[in-house]
Coordinates of C-alpha atoms in Angstrom, one line a residue:
X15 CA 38.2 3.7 -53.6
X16 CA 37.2 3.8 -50.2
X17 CA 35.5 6.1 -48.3
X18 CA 35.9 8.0 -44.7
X19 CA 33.3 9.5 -42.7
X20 CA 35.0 11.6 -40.0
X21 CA 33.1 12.6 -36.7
X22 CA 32.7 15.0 -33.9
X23 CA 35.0 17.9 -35.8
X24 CA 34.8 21.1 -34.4
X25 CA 32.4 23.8 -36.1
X26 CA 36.3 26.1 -36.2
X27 CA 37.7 23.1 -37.7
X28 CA 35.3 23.1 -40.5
X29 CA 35.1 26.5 -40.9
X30 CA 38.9 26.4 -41.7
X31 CA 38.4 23.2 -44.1
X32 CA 36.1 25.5 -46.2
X33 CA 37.4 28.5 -46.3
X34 CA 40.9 27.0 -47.4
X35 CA 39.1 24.6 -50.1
X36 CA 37.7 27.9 -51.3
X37 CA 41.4 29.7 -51.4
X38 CA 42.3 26.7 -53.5
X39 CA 39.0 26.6 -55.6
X40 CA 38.3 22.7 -55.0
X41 CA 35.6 21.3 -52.4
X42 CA 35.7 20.8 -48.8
X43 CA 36.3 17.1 -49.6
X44 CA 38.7 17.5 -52.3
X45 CA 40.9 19.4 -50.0
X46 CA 40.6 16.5 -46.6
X47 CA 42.0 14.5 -49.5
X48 CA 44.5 16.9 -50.4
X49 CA 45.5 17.2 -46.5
X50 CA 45.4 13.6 -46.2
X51 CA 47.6 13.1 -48.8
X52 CA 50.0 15.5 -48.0
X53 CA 50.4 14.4 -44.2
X54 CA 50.6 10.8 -44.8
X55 CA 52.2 10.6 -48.4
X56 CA 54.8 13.6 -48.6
X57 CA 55.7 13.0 -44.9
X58 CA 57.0 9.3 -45.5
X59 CA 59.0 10.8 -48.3
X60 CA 60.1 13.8 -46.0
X61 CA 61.1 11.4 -43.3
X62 CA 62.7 8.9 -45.8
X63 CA 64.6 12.2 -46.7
X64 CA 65.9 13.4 -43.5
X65 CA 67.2 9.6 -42.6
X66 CA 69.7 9.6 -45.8
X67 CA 70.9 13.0 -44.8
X68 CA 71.0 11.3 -41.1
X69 CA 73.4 9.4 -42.4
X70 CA 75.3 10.6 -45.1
X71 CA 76.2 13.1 -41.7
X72 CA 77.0 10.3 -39.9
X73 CA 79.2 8.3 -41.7
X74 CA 82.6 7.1 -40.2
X75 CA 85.5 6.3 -42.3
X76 CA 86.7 3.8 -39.7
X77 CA 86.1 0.2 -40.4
X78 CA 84.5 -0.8 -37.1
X79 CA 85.7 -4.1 -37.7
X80 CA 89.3 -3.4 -37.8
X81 CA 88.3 -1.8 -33.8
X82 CA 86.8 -5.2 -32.9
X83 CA 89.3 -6.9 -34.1
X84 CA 92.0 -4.9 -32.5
X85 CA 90.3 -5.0 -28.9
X86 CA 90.2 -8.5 -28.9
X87 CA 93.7 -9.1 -29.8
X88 CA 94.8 -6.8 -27.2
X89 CA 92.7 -8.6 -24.4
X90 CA 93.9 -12.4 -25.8
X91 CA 97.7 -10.8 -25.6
X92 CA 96.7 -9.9 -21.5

């Protein structure tokens, strides 16, 4: 697996990490994975989720090709 070495975080930032690692009894490390996970993984899913509601909403029962096909008989008829 690889690994990640992440710089320059604020001393309230990793104050944070800990303390909620602790609340969830695994390391600070175990829970950046956890966070990283749940960010990147779940949020595709979440996203992938909202688009199929998107456009189950947004379905049209007209045929837009039955539209095309009428506007361009009507212009050939002019």
């Amino acid at each position: 697996m690889a690994q990640l070495t992440v710089r320059n975080v604020s001393p309230q930032v990793i104050r944070t990490l800990k303390s909620r690692a602790a609340a969830h009894g695994r390391s600070a490390e175990a829970e950046h994975r956890e966070i990283l996970r749940k960010v990147l993984l779940e949020g595709e899913q979440d996203f992938a989720s909202r688009a199929r509601a998107l456009r189950t909403r947004l379905k049209s029962s007209v045929d837009s090709s039955e539209v095309i096909r009428s506007d361009r008989d009507r212009d050939s008829v002019r």
